[in-house]
PDB file of C-alpha atoms in Angstrom:
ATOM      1  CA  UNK A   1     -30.146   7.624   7.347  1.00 45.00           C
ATOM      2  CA  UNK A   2     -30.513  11.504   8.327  1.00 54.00           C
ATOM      3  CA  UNK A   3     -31.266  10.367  12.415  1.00 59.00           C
ATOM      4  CA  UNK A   4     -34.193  12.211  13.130  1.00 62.00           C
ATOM      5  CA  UNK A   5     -34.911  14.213   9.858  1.00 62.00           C
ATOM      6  CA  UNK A   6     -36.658  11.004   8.666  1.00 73.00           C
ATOM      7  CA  UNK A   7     -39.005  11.241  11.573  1.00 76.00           C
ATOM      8  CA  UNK A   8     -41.896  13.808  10.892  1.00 83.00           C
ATOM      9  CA  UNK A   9     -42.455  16.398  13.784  1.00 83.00           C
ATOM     10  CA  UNK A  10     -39.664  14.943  15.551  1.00 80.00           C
ATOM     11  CA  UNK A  11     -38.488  18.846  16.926  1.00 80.00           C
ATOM     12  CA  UNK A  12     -42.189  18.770  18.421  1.00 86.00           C
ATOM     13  CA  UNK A  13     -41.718  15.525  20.114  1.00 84.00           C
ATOM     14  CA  UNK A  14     -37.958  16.475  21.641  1.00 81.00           C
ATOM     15  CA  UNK A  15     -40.275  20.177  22.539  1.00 83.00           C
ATOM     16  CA  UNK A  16     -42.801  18.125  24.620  1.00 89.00           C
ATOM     17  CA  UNK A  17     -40.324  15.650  25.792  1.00 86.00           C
ATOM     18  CA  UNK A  18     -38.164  18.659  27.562  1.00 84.00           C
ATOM     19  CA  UNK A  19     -41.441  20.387  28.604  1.00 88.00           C
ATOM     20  CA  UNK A  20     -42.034  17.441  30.664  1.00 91.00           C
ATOM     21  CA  UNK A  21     -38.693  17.262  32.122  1.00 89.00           C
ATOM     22  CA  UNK A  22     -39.462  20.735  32.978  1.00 88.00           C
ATOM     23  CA  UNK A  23     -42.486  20.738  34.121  1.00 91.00           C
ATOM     24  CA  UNK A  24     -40.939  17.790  36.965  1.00 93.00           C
ATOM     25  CA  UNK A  25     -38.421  20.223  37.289  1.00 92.00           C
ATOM     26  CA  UNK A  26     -40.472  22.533  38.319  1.00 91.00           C
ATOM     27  CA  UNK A  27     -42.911  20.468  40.795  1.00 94.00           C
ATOM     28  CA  UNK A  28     -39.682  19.417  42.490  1.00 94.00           C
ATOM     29  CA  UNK A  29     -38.678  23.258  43.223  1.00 93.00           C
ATOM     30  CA  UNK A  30     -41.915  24.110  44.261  1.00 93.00           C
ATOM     31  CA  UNK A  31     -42.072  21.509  47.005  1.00 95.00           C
ATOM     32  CA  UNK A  32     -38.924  22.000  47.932  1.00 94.00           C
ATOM     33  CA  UNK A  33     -39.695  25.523  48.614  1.00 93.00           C
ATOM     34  CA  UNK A  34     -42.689  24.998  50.647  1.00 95.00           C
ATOM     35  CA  UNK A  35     -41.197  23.246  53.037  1.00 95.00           C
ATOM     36  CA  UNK A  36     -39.745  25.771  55.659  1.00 95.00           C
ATOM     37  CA  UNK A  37     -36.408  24.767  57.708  1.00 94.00           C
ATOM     38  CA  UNK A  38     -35.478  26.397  61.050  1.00 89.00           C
ATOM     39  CA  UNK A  39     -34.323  29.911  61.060  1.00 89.00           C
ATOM     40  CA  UNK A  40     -37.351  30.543  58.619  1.00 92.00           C
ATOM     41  CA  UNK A  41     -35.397  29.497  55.336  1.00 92.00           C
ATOM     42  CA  UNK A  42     -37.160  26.822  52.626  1.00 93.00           C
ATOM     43  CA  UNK A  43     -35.268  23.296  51.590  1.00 94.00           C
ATOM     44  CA  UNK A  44     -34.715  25.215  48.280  1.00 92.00           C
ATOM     45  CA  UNK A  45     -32.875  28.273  49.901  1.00 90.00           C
ATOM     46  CA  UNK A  46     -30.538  25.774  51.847  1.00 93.00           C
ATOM     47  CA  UNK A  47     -30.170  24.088  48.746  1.00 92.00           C
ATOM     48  CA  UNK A  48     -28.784  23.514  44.836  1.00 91.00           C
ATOM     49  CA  UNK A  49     -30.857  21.699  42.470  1.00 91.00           C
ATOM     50  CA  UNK A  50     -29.354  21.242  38.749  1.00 88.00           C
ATOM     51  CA  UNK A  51     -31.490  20.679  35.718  1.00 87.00           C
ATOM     52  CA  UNK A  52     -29.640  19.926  32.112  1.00 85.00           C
ATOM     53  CA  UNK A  53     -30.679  17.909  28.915  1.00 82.00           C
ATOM     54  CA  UNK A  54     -28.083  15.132  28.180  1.00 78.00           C
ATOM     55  CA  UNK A  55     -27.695  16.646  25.255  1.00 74.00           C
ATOM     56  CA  UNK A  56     -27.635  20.581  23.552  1.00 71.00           C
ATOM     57  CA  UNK A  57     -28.502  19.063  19.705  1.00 71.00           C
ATOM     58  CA  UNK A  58     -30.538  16.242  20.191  1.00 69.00           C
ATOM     59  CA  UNK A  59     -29.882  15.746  16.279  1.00 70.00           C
ATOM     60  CA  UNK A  60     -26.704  16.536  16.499  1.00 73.00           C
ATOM     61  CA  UNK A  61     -26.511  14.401  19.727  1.00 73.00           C
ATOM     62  CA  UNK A  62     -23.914  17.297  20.557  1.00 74.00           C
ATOM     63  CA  UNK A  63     -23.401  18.667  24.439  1.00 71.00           C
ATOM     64  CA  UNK A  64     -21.383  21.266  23.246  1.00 70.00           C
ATOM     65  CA  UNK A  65     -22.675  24.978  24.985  1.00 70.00           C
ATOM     66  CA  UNK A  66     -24.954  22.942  26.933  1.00 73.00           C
ATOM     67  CA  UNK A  67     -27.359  24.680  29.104  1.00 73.00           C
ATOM     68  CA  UNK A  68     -27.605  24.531  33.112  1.00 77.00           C
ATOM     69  CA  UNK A  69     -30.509  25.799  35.355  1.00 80.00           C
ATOM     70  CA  UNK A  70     -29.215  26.101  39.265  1.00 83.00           C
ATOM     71  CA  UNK A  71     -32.052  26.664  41.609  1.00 86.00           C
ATOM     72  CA  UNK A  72     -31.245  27.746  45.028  1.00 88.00           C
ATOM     73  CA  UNK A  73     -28.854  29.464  46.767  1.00 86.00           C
ATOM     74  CA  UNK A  74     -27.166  26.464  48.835  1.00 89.00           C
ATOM     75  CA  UNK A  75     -27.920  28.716  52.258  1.00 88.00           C
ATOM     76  CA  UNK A  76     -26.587  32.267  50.563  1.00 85.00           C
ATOM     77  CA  UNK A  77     -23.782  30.832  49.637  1.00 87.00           C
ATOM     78  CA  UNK A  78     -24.918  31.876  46.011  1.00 80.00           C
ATOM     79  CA  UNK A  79     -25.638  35.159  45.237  1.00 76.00           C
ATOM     80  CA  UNK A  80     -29.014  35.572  43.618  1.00 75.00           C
ATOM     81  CA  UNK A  81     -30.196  38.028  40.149  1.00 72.00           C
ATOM     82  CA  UNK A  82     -26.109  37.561  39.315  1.00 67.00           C
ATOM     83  CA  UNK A  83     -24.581  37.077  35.933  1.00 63.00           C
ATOM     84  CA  UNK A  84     -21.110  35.107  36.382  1.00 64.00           C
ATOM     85  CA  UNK A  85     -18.484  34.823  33.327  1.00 61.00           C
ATOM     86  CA  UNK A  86     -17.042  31.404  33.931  1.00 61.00           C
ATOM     87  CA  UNK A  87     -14.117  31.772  31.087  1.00 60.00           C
ATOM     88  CA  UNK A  88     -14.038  30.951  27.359  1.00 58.00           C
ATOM     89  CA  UNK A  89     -14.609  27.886  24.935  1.00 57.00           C
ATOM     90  CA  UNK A  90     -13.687  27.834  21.294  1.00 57.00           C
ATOM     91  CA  UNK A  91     -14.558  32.094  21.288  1.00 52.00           C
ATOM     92  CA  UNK A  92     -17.820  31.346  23.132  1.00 53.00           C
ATOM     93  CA  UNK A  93     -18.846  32.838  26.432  1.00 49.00           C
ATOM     94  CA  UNK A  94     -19.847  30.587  29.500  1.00 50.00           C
ATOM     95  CA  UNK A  95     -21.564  32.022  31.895  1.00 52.00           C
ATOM     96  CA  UNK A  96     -23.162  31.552  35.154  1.00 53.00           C
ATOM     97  CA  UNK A  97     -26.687  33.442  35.988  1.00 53.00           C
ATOM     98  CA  UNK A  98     -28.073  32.732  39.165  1.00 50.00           C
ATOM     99  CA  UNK A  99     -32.000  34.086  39.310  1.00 49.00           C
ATOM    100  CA  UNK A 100     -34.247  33.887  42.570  1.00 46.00           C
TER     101      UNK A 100
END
């Protein structure tokens, strides 16, 4: 009873599983950004859109350090290209990074 060890190619099949999460991910972003609100901005600009696994060790089922992807700036009100330390966990850095 190892969870998934006992499954062959199971890191492949939590791979392709999160590719596809992605890969919605990133069809949602796209047409949010081609849609163009007044004063020239996209839906995306104006917005925040959030992407995380439910889990950071799907093994593990652990969501300790668990990674975040914000899209968007929510109108400017988030600086783009900037790297944010958010504090400290058990001597491990969290951090923001906002990218265009």
């Amino acid at each position: 009873a190892n969870g998934c060890a006992d499954v062959a190619g199971f890191e492949d099949m939590l791979f392709d599983i999160d590719r596809w999460h992605q890969g919605k991910f990133a069809r949602l972003l796209s047409k949010l950004d081609s849609y163009v609100e007044a004063g020239g901005r996209t839906v995306l600009d104006n917005s925040v859109i959030m992407y995380t696994n439910e889990l950071s060790n799907g093994r593990a089922h652990s969501f300790m350090d668990l990674p975040y992807i914000l899209a968007g700036s929510a109108g400017g009100y988030f600086k783009q290209g900037e790297y944010v330390r958010l504090g400290r966990a058990q001597n491990r850095r969290v951090v923001l990074v906002v990218l265009q």
